mmCIF file of C-alpha atoms in Angstrom:
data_model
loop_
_atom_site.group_PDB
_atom_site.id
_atom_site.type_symbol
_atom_site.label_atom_id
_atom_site.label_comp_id
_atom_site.label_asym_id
_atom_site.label_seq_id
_atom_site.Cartn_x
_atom_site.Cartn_y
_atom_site.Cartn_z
ATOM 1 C CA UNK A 1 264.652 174.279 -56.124
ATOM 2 C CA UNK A 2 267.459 171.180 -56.296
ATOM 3 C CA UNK A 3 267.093 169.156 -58.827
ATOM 4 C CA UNK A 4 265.815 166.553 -57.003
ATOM 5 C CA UNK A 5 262.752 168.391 -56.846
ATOM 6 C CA UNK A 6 263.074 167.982 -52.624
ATOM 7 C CA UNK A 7 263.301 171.501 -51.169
ATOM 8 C CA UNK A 8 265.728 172.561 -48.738
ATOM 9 C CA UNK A 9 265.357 174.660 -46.034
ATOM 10 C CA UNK A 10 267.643 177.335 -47.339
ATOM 11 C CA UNK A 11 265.979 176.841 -50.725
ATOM 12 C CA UNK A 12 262.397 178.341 -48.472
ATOM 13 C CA UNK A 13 263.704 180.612 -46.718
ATOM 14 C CA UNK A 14 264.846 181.984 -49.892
ATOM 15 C CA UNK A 15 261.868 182.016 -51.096
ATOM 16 C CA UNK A 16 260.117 183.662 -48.050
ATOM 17 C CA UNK A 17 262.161 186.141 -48.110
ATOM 18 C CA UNK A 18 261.495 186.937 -52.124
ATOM 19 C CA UNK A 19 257.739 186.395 -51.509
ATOM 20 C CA UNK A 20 257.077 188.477 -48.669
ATOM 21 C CA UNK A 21 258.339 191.452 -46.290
ATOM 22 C CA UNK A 22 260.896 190.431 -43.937
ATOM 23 C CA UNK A 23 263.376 192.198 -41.763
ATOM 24 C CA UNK A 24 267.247 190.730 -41.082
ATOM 25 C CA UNK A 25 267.303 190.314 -37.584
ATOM 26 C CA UNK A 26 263.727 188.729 -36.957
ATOM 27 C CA UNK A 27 262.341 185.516 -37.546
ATOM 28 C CA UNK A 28 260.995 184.807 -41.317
ATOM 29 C CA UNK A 29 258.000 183.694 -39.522
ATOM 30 C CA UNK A 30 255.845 185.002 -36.218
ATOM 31 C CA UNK A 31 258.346 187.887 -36.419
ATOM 32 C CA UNK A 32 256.885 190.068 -33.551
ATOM 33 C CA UNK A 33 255.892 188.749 -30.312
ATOM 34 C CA UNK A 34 255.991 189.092 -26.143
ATOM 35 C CA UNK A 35 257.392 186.587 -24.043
ATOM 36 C CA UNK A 36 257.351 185.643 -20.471
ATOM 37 C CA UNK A 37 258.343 183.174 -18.015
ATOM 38 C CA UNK A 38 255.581 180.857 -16.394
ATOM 39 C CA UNK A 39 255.795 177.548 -14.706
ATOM 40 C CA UNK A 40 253.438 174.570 -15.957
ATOM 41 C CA UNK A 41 251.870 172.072 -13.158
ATOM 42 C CA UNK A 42 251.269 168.862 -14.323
ATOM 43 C CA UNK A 43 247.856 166.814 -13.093
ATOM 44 C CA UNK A 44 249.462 163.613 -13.362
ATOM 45 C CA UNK A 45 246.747 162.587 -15.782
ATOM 46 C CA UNK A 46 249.200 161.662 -18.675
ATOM 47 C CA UNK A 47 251.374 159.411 -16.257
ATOM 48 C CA UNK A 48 249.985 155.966 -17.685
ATOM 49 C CA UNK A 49 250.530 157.317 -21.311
ATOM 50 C CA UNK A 50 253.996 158.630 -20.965
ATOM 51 C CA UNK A 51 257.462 158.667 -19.035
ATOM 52 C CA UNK A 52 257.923 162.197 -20.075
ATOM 53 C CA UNK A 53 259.258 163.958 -16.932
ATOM 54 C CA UNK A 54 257.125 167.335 -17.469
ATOM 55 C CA UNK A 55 253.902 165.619 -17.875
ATOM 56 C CA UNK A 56 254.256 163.737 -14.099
ATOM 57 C CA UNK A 57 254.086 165.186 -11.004
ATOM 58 C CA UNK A 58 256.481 168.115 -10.382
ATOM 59 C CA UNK A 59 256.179 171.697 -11.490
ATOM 60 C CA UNK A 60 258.338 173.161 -13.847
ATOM 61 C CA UNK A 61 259.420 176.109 -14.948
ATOM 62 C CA UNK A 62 258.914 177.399 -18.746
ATOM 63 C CA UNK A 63 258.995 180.046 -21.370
ATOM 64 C CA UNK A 64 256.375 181.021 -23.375
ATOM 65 C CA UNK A 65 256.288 183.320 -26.382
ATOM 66 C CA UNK A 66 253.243 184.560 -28.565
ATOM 67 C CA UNK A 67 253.113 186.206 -31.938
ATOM 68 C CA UNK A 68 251.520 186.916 -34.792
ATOM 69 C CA UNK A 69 252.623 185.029 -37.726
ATOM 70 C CA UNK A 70 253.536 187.628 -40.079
ATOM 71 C CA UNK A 71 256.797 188.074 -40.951
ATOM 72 C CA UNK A 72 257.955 191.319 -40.053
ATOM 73 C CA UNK A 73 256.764 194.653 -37.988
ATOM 74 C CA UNK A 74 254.508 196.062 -40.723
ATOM 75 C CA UNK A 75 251.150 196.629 -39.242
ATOM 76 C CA UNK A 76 249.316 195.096 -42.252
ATOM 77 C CA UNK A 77 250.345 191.878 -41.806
ATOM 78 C CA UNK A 78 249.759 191.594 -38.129
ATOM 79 C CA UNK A 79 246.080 191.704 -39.078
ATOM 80 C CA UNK A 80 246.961 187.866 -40.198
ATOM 81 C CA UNK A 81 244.574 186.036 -37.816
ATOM 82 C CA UNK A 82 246.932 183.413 -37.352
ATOM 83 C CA UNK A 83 248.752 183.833 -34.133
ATOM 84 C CA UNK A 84 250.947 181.527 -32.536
ATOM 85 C CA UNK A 85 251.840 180.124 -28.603
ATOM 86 C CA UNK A 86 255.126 178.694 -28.238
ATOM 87 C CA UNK A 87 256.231 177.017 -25.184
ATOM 88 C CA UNK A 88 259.948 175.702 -23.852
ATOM 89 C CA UNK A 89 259.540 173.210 -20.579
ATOM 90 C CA UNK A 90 262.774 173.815 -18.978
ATOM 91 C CA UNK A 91 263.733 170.456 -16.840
ATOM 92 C CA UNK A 92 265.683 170.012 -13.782
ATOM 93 C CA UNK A 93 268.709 167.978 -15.285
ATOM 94 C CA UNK A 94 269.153 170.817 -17.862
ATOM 95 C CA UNK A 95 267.347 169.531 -21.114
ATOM 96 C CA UNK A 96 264.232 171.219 -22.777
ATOM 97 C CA UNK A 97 260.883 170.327 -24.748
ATOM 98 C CA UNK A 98 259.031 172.566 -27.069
ATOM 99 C CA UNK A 99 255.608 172.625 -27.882
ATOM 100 C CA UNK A 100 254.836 174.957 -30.940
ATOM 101 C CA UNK A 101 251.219 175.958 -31.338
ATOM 102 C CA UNK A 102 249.067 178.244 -33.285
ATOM 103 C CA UNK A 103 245.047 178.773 -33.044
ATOM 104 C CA UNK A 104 243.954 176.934 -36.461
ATOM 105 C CA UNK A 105 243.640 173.559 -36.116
ATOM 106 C CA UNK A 106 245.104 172.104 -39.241
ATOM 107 C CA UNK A 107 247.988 173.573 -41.368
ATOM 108 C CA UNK A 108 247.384 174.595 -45.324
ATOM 109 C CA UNK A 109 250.008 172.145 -46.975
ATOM 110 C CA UNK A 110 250.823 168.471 -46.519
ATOM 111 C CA UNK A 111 254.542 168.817 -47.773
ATOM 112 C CA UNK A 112 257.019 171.395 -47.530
ATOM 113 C CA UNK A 113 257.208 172.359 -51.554
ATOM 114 C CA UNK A 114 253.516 172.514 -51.438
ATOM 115 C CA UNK A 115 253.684 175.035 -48.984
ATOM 116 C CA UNK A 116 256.462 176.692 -50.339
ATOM 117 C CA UNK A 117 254.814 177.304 -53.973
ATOM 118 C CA UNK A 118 251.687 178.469 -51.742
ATOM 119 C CA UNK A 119 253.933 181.240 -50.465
ATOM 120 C CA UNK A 120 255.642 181.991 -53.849
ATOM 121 C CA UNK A 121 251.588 182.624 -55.552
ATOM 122 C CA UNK A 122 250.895 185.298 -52.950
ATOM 123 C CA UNK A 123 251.360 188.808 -53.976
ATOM 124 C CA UNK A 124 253.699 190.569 -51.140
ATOM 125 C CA UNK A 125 251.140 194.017 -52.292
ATOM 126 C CA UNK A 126 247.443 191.740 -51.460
ATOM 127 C CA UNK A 127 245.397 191.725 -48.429
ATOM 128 C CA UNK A 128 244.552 189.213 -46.511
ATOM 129 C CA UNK A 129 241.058 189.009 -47.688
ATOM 130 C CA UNK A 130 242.549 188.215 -51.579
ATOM 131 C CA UNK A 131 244.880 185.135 -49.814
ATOM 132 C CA UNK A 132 241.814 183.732 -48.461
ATOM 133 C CA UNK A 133 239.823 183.597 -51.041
ATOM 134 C CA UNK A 134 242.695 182.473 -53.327
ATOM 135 C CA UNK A 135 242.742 179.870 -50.641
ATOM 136 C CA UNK A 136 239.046 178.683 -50.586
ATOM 137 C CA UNK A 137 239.574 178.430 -54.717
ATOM 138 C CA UNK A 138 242.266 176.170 -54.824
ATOM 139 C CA UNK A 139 241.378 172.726 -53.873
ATOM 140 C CA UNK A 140 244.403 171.452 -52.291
ATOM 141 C CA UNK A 141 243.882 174.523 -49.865
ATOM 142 C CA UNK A 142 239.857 174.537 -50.083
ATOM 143 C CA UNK A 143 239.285 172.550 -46.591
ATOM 144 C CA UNK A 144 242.697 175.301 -44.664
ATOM 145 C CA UNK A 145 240.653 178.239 -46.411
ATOM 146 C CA UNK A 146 237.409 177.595 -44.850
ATOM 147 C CA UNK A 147 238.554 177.147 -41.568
ATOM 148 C CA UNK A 148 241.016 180.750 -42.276
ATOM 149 C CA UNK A 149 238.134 182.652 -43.430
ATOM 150 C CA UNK A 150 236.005 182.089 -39.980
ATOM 151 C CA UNK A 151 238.839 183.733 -38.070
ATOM 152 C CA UNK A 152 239.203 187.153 -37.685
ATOM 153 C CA UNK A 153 241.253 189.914 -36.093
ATOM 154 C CA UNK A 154 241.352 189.219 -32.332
ATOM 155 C CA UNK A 155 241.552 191.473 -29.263
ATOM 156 C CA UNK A 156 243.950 189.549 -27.234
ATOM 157 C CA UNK A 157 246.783 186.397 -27.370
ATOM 158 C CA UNK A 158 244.652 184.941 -23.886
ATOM 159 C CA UNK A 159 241.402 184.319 -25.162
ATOM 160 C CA UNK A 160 242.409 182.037 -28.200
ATOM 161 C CA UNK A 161 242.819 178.563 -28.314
ATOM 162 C CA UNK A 162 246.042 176.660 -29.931
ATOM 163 C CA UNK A 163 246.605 173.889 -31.410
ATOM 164 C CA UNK A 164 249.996 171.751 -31.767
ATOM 165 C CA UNK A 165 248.895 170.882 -35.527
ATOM 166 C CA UNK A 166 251.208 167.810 -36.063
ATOM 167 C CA UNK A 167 250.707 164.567 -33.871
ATOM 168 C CA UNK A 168 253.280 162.796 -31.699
ATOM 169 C CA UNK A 169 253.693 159.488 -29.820
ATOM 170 C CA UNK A 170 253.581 159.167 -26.318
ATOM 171 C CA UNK A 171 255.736 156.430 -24.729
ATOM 172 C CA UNK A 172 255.182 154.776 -21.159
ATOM 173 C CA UNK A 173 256.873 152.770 -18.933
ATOM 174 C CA UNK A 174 256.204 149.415 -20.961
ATOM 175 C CA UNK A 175 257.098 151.068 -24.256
ATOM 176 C CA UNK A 176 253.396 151.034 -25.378
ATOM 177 C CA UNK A 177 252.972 154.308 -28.325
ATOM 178 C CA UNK A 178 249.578 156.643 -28.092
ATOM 179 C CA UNK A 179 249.482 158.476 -30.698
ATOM 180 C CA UNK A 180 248.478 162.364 -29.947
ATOM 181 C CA UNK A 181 247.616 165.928 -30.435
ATOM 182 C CA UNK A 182 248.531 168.477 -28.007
ATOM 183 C CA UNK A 183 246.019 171.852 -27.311
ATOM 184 C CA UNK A 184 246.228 174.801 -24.982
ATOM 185 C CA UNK A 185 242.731 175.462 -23.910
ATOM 186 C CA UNK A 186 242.580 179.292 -22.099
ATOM 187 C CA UNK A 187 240.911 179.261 -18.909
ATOM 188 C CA UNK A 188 237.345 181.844 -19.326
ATOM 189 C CA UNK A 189 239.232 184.064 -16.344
ATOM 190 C CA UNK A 190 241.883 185.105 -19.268
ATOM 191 C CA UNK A 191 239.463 187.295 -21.138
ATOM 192 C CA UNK A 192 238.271 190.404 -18.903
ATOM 193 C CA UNK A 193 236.584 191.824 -22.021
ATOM 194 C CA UNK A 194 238.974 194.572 -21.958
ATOM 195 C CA UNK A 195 239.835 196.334 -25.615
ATOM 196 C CA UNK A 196 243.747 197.842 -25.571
ATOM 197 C CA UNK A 197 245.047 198.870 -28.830
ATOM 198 C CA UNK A 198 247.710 196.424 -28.595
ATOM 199 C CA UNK A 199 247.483 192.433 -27.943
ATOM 200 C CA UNK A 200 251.082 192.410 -26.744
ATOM 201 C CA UNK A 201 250.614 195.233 -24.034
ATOM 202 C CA UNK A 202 247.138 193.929 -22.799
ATOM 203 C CA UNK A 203 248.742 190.521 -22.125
ATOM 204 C CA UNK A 204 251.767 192.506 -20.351
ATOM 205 C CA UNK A 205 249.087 194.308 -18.188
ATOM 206 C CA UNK A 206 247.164 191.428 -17.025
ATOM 207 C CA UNK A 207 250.339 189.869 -15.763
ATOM 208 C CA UNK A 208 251.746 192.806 -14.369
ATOM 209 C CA UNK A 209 248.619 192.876 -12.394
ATOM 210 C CA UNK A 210 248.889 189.397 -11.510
ATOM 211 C CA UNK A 211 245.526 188.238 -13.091
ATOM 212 C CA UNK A 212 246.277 184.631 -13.325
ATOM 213 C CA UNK A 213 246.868 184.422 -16.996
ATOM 214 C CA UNK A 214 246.427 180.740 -17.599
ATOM 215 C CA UNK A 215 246.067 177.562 -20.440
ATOM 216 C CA UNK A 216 245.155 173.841 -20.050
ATOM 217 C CA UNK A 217 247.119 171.489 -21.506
ATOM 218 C CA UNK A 218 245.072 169.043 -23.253
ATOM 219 C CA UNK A 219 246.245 165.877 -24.871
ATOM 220 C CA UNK A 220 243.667 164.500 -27.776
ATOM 221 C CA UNK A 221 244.158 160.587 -28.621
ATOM 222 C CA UNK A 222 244.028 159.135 -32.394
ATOM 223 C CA UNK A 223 242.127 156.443 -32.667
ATOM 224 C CA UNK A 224 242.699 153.942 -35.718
ATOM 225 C CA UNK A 225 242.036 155.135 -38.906
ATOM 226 C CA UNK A 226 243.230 158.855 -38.115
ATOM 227 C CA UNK A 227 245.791 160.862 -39.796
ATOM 228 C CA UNK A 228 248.951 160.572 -38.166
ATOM 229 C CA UNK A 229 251.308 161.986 -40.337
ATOM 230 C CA UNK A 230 249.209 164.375 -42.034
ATOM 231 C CA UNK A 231 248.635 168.202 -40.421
ATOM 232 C CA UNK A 232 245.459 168.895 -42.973
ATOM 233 C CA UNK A 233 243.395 166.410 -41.567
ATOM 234 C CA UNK A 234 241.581 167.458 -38.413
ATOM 235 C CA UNK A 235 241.099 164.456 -35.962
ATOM 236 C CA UNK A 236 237.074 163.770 -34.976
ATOM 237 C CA UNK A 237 235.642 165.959 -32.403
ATOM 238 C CA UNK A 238 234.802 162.944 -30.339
ATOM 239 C CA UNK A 239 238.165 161.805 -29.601
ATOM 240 C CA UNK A 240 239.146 161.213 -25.826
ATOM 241 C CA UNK A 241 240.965 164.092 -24.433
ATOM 242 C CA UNK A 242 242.930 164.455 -20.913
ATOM 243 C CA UNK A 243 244.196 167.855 -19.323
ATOM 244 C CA UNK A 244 247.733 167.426 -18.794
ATOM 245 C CA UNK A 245 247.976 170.219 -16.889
ATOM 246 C CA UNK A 246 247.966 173.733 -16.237
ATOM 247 C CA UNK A 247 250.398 176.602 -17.632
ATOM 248 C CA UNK A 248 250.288 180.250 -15.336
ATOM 249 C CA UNK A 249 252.152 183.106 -16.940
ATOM 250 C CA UNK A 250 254.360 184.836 -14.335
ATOM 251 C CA UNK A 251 256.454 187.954 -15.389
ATOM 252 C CA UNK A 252 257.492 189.343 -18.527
ATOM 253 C CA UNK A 253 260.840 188.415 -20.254
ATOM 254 C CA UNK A 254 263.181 191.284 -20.285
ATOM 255 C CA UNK A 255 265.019 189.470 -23.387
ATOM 256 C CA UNK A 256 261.288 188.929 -25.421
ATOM 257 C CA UNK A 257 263.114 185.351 -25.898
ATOM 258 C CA UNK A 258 264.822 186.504 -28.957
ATOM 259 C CA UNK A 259 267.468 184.121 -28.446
ATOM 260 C CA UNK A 260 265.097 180.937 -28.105
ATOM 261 C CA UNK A 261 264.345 178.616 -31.179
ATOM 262 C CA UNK A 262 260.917 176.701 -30.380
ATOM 263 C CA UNK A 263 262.143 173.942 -32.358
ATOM 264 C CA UNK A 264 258.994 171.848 -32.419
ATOM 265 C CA UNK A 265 260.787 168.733 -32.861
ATOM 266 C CA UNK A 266 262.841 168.812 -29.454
ATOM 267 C CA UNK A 267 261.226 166.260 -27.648
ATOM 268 C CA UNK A 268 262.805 164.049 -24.405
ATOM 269 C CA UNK A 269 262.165 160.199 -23.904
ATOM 270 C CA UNK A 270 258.864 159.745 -23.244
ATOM 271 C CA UNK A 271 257.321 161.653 -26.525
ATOM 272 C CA UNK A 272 258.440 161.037 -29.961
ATOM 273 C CA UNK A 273 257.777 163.066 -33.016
ATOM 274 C CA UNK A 274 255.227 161.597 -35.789
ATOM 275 C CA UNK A 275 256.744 161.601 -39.505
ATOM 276 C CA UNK A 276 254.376 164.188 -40.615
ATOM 277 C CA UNK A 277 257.317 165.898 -43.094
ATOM 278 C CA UNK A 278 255.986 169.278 -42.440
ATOM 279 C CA UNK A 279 257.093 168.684 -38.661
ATOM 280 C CA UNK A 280 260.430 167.405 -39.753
ATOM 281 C CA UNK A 281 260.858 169.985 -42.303
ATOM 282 C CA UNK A 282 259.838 172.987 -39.626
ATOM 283 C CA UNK A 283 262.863 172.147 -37.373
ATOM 284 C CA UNK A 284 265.241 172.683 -40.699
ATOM 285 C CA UNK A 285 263.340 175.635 -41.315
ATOM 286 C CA UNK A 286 263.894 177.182 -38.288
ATOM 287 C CA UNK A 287 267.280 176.517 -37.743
ATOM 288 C CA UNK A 288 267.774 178.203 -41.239
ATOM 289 C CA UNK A 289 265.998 181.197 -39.788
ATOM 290 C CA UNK A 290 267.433 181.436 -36.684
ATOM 291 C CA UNK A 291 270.983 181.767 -38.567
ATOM 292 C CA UNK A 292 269.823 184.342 -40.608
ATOM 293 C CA UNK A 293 269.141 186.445 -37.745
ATOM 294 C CA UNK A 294 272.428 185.719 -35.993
ATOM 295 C CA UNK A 295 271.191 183.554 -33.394
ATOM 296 C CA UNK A 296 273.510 179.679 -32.926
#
């Protein structure tokens, strides 16, 4: 690290890479995944909250990638229950939003170094079993543990539900700020019950078949008193929610989106980003990644 003692986002990339298996031309994080195109109807439910042109009236198209969070093809690691939904809303006058989501709730680190010398303790040779325990016994980690040991090895992407982990602010027409959590909720249809050996080419089936794959968009709404700018502190249960909207997969993505950085910190007017510094940090992060791999 600098001297400072603030990490850069070369400095954790670095130190991804030294830490765990990773392979040149992926992403050092949610390496392997399936993408397809979709388009995302809004209910016009978040119009008093927000100004932001996806969340009104008019369908739009998007992109939407999942993954598993490891960080390269080895099969081992893809048994990481931690899977991730990213989604681009591609607008009309040419701009783009991201919404980056994964199905845990909360994330393990409040800062960026903490994370970072999370990453550096694991053993590249341990299973999955060993990090979570290792979590559950440290108690910075102890509350991100619990929560990881409860998940488990799932059948499909289209089942789970995701979770944007950091907040963001919601601006209307009078300037008034909401501050908010964004979820993709899967519809029941999604799950058929079917067992394929292989999440990516069940999901590819189903939409080949044209069986509606589909997510709400819900929008959760702090109330005083909650965490704002810290992802390890889950917001109460009983918090209002709205559904924003609904999200239908359409046809699979002959490019896998390889190209795309799901920068969670592209926003348009209408939604600001919190200053949780993991969020912050993330869009550094990737962009670090994404040269790595060759992608501008």
């Amino acid at each position: 690290m600098n001297n400072q003692g603030s990490l850069t986002a070369k400095e954790a990339i670095d130190s991804i890479e030294s830490a765990v298996r990773t392979e040149n031309h992926l992403r050092r994080a949610h390496a392997i995944g399936v993408a397809f195109d979709a388009t995302f109807q809004p209910t016009g439910a978040a119009v008093p909250w927000t100004i932001a042109a996806h969340l009104q009236q008019t369908e739009v198209p998007a992109v939407v990638r999942f993954s598993h969070s490891s960080t390269s093809r080895n099969s081992n690691e893809q048994l990481n229950p931690v899977k991730g939904m990213a989604v681009r809303f591609q607008l009309f006058d040419g701009t783009f939003t991201n919404l980056t989501m994964a199905n845990i709730p909360i994330f393990v680190s409040k800062t960026p170094d903490a994370f970072i010398r999370l990453i550096q303790a694991f053993d590249s040779n341990s299973t999955w079993s060993q990090r979570i325990n290792a979590l559950i016994q440290d108690t910075e980690h102890k509350a991100f543990g619990s929560i990881f040991k409860k998940l488990h090895p799932f059948r499909n992407f289209e089942s789970l539900h995701y979770y944007s982990i950091h907040a963001y602010y919601l601006i209307n027409k009078d300037f008034q700020r909401q501050a908010v959590r964004f979820e993709w909720q899967p519809l029941p249809q999604n799950d058929d019950g079917n067992v394929n050996n292989s999440m990516e080419n069940e999901l590819i089936h189903k939409v080949k078949l044209d069986q509606s794959i589909r997510f709400r968009l819900l929008i959760q709404f702090a109330e005083p008193g909650d965490a704002i700018d810290d992802p390890t502190i889950a917001w109460p249960d009983d918090r209002e929610k709205i559904e924003a909207g609904i999200l239908t997969l359409k046809s699979l993505r002959a490019d896998n989106a390889e190209s795309f950085i799901f920068d969670p910190t592209v926003t348009i007017e209408g939604i600001e980003c919190s200053d949780d510094p993991i969020l912050h940090f993330r869009s550094k992060a990737y962009a670090e990644s994404a040269k790595r791999r060759g992608v501008r």
